mmCIF file of C-alpha atoms in Angstrom:
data_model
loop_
_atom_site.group_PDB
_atom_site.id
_atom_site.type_symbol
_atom_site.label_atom_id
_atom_site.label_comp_id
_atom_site.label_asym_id
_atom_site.label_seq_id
_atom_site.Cartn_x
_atom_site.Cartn_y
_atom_site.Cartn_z
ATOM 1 C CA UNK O 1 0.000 0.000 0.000
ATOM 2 C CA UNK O 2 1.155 3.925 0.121
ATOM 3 C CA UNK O 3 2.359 5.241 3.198
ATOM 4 C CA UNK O 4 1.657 8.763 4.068
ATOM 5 C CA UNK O 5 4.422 10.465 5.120
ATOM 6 C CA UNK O 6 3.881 13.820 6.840
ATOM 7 C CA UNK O 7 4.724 17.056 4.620
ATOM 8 C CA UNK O 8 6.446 19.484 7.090
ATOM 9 C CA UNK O 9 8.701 16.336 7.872
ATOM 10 C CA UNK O 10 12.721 16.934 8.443
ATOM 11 C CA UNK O 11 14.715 16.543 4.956
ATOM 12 C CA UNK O 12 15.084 13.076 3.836
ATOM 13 C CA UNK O 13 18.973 11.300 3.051
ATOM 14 C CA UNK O 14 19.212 8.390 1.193
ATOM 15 C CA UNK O 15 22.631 7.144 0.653
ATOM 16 C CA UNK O 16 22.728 3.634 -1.505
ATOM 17 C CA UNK O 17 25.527 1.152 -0.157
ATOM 18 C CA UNK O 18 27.690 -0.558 -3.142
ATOM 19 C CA UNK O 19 26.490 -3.936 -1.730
ATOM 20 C CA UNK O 20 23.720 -5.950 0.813
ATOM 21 C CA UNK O 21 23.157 -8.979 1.812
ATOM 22 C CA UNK O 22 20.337 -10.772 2.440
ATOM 23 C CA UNK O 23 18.910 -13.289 4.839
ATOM 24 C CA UNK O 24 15.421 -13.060 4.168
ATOM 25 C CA UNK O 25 12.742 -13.249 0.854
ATOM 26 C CA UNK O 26 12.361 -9.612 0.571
ATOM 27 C CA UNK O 27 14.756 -7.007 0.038
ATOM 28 C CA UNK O 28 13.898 -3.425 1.849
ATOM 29 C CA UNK O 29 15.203 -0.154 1.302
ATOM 30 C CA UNK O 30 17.085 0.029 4.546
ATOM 31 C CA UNK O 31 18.743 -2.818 3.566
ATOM 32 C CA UNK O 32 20.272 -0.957 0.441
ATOM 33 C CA UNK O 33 20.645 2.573 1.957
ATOM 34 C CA UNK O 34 21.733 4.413 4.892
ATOM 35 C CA UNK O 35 18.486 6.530 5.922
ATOM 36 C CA UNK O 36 18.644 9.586 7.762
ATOM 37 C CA UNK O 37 15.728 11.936 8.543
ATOM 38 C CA UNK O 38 14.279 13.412 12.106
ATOM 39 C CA UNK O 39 11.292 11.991 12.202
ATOM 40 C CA UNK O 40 11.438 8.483 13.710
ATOM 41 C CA UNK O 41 7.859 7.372 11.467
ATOM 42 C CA UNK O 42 9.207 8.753 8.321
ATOM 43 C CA UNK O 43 12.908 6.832 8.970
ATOM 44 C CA UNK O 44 10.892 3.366 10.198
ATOM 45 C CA UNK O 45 8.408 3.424 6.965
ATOM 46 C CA UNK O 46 11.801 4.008 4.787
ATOM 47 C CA UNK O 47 13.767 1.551 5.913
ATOM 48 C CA UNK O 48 10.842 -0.926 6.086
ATOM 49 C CA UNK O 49 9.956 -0.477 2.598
ATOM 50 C CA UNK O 50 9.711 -3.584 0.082
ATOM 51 C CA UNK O 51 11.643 -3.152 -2.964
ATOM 52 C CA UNK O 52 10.868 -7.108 -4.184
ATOM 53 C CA UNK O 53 12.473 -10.318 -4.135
ATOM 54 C CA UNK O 54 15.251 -11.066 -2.970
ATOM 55 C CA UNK O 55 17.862 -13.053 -5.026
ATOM 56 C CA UNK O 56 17.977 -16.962 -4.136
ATOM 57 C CA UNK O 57 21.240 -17.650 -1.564
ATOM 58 C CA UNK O 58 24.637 -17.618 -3.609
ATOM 59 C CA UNK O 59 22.808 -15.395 -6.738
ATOM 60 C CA UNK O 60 22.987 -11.359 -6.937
ATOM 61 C CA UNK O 61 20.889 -9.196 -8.588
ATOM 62 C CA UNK O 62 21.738 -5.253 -9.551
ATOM 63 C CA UNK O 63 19.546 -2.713 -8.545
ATOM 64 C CA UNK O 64 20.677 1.070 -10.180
ATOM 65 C CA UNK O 65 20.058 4.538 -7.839
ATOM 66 C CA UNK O 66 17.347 5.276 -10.778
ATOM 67 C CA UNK O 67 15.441 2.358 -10.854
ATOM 68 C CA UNK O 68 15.276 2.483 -6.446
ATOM 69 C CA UNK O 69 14.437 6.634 -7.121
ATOM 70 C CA UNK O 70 11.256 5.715 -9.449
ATOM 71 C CA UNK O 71 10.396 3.097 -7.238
ATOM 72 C CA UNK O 72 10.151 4.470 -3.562
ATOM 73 C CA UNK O 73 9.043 7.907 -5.854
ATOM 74 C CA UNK O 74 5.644 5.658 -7.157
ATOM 75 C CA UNK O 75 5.014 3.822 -3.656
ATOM 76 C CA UNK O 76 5.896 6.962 -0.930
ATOM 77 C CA UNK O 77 5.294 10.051 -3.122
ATOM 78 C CA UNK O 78 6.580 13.743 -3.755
ATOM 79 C CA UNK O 79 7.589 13.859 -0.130
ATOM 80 C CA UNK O 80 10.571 11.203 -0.905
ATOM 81 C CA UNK O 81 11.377 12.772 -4.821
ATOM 82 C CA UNK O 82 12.930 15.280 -2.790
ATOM 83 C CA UNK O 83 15.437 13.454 -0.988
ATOM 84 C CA UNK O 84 19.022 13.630 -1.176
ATOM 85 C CA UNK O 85 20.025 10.836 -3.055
ATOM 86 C CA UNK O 86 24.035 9.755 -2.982
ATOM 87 C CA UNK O 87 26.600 6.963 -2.842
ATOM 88 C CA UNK O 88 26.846 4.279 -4.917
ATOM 89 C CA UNK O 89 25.621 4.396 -8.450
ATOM 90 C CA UNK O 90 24.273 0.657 -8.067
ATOM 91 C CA UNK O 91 23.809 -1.951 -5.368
ATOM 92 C CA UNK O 92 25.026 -5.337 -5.707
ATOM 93 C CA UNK O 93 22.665 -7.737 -3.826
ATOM 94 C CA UNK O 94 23.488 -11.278 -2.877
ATOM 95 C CA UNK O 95 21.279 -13.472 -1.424
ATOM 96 C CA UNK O 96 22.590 -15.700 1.558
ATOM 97 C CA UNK O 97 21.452 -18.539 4.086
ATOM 98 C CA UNK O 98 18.932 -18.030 6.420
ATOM 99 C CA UNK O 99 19.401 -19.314 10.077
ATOM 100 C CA UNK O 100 19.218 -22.574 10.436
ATOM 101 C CA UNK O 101 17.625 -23.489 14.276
ATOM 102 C CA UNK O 102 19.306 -26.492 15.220
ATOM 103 C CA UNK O 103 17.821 -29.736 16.878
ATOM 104 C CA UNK O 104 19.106 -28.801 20.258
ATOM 105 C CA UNK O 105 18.317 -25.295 20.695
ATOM 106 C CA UNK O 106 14.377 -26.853 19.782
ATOM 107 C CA UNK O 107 14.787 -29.040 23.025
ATOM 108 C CA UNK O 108 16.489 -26.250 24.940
ATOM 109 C CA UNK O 109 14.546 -24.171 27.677
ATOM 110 C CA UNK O 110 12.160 -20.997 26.035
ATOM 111 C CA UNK O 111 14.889 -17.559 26.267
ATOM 112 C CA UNK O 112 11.254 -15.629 26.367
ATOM 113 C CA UNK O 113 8.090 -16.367 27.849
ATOM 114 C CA UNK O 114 4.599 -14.835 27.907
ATOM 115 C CA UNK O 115 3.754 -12.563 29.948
ATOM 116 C CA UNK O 116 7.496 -11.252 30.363
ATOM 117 C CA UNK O 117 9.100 -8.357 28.803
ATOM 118 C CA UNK O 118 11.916 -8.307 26.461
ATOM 119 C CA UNK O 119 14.007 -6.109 24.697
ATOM 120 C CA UNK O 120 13.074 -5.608 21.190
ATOM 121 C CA UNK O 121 15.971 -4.705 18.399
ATOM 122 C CA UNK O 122 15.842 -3.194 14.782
ATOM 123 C CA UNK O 123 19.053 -3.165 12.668
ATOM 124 C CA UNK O 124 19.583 -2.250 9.832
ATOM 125 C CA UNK O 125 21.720 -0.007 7.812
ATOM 126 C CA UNK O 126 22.676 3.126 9.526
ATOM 127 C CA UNK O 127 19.954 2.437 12.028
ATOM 128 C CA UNK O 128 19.530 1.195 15.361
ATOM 129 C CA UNK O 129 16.242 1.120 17.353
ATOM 130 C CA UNK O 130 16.028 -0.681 20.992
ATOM 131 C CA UNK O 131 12.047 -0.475 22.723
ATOM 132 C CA UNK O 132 10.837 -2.708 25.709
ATOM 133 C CA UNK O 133 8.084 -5.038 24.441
ATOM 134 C CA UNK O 134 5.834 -8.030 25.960
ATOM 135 C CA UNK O 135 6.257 -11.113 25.213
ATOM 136 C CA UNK O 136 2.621 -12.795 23.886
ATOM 137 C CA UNK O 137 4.084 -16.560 23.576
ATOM 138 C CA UNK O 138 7.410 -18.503 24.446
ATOM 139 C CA UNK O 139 9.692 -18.656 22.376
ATOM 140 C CA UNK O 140 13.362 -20.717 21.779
ATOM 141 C CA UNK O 141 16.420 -19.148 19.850
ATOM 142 C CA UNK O 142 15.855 -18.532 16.279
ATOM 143 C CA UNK O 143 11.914 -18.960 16.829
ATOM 144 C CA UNK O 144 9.420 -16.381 15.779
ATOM 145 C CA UNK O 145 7.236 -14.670 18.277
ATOM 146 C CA UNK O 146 4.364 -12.297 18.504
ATOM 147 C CA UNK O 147 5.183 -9.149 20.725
ATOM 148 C CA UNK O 148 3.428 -6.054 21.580
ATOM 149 C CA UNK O 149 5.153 -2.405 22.703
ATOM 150 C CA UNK O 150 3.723 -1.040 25.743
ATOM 151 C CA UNK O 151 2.002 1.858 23.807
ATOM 152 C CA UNK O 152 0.681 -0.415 20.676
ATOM 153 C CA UNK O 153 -2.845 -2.175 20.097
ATOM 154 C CA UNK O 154 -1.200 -4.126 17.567
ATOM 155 C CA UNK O 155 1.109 -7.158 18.167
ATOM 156 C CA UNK O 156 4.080 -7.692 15.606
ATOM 157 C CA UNK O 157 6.696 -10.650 14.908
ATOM 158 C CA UNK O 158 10.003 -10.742 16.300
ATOM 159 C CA UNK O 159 12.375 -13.453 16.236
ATOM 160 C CA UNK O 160 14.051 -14.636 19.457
ATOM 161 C CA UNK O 161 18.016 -13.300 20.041
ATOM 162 C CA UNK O 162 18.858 -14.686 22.866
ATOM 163 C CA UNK O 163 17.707 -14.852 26.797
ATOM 164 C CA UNK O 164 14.800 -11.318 26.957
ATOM 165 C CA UNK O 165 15.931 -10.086 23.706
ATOM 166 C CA UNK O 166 14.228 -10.172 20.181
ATOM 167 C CA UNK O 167 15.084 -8.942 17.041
ATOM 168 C CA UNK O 168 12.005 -7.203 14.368
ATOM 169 C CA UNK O 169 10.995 -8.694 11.561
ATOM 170 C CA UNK O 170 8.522 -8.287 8.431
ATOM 171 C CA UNK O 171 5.050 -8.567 9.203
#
């Protein structure tokens, strides 16, 4: 869908990396680019945006400044055509492995369980983002949970770091 992104927001930087790789399906923009603006909405619906598939592990696909510009211009509007577009003329994108969960972390004891609170991580690219969340089901290393900020109606899916700590990931 297209996001909205707020008009008097803080100028927009968009700086492509030469290369990215990939552990998931989809490829998003803050995978690609260093994002910088003020406004923590504007930065979060940036770096969250889809550009596609991914390439399969071991393959790369090419992406050019242009064809990303036209693209996040069509699905965020005007707002983003301004933007200060630099770096690398092209990004090379290789796909790679997800992570694996072994056997015995499966049998091993849940690092997060309902009802607790855990620390929830977003990195990416020239971002770092670190809230307190609740924990709405168990969860083992490598597992996918549902978790819910303290301020949100909505629950999202975050995938279990290690012992009260979870990492976001696409809805």
């Amino acid at each position: 869908g297209v996001c909205s992104l707020p008009a008097e927001a803080t100028p927009i930087r968009i700086v492509l990396l030469p290369q990215a790789s990939l552990t998931r399906p989809v490829a998003l923009l803050g995978d690609v680019a260093a994002l910088t603006t003020a406004d923590p909405a504007t930065l979060r619906r940036l770096m969250l945006l889809p550009l596609g598939s991914g390439p399969a592990p071991g393959q790369t696909l090419q992406l050019s400044t242009a064809t990303l510009q036209a693209w996040v211009r069509r699905q965020l509007g005007e707002r983003v055509a301004r933007a200060q577009w630099s770096g690398a003329a092209s990004v090379e994108i290789t796909g790679a492995a997800a992570l694996a969960v072994s056997r015995s972390t499966a049998d091993a004891e849940p690092l997060v369980k309902r009802g607790s609170f855990a620390r929830l991580v977003w990195n990416a690219p020239g971002l770092h983002v670190e809230t307190r969340v609740e924990v709405l089901q168990d969860g083992r290393a490598g597992q996918v949970v549902r978790v819910r900020a303290a301020d949100a109606a909505l629950s999202q899916r975050a995938r279990v770091s290690g012992p009260g700590r979870v990492e976001g990931v696409l809805p």
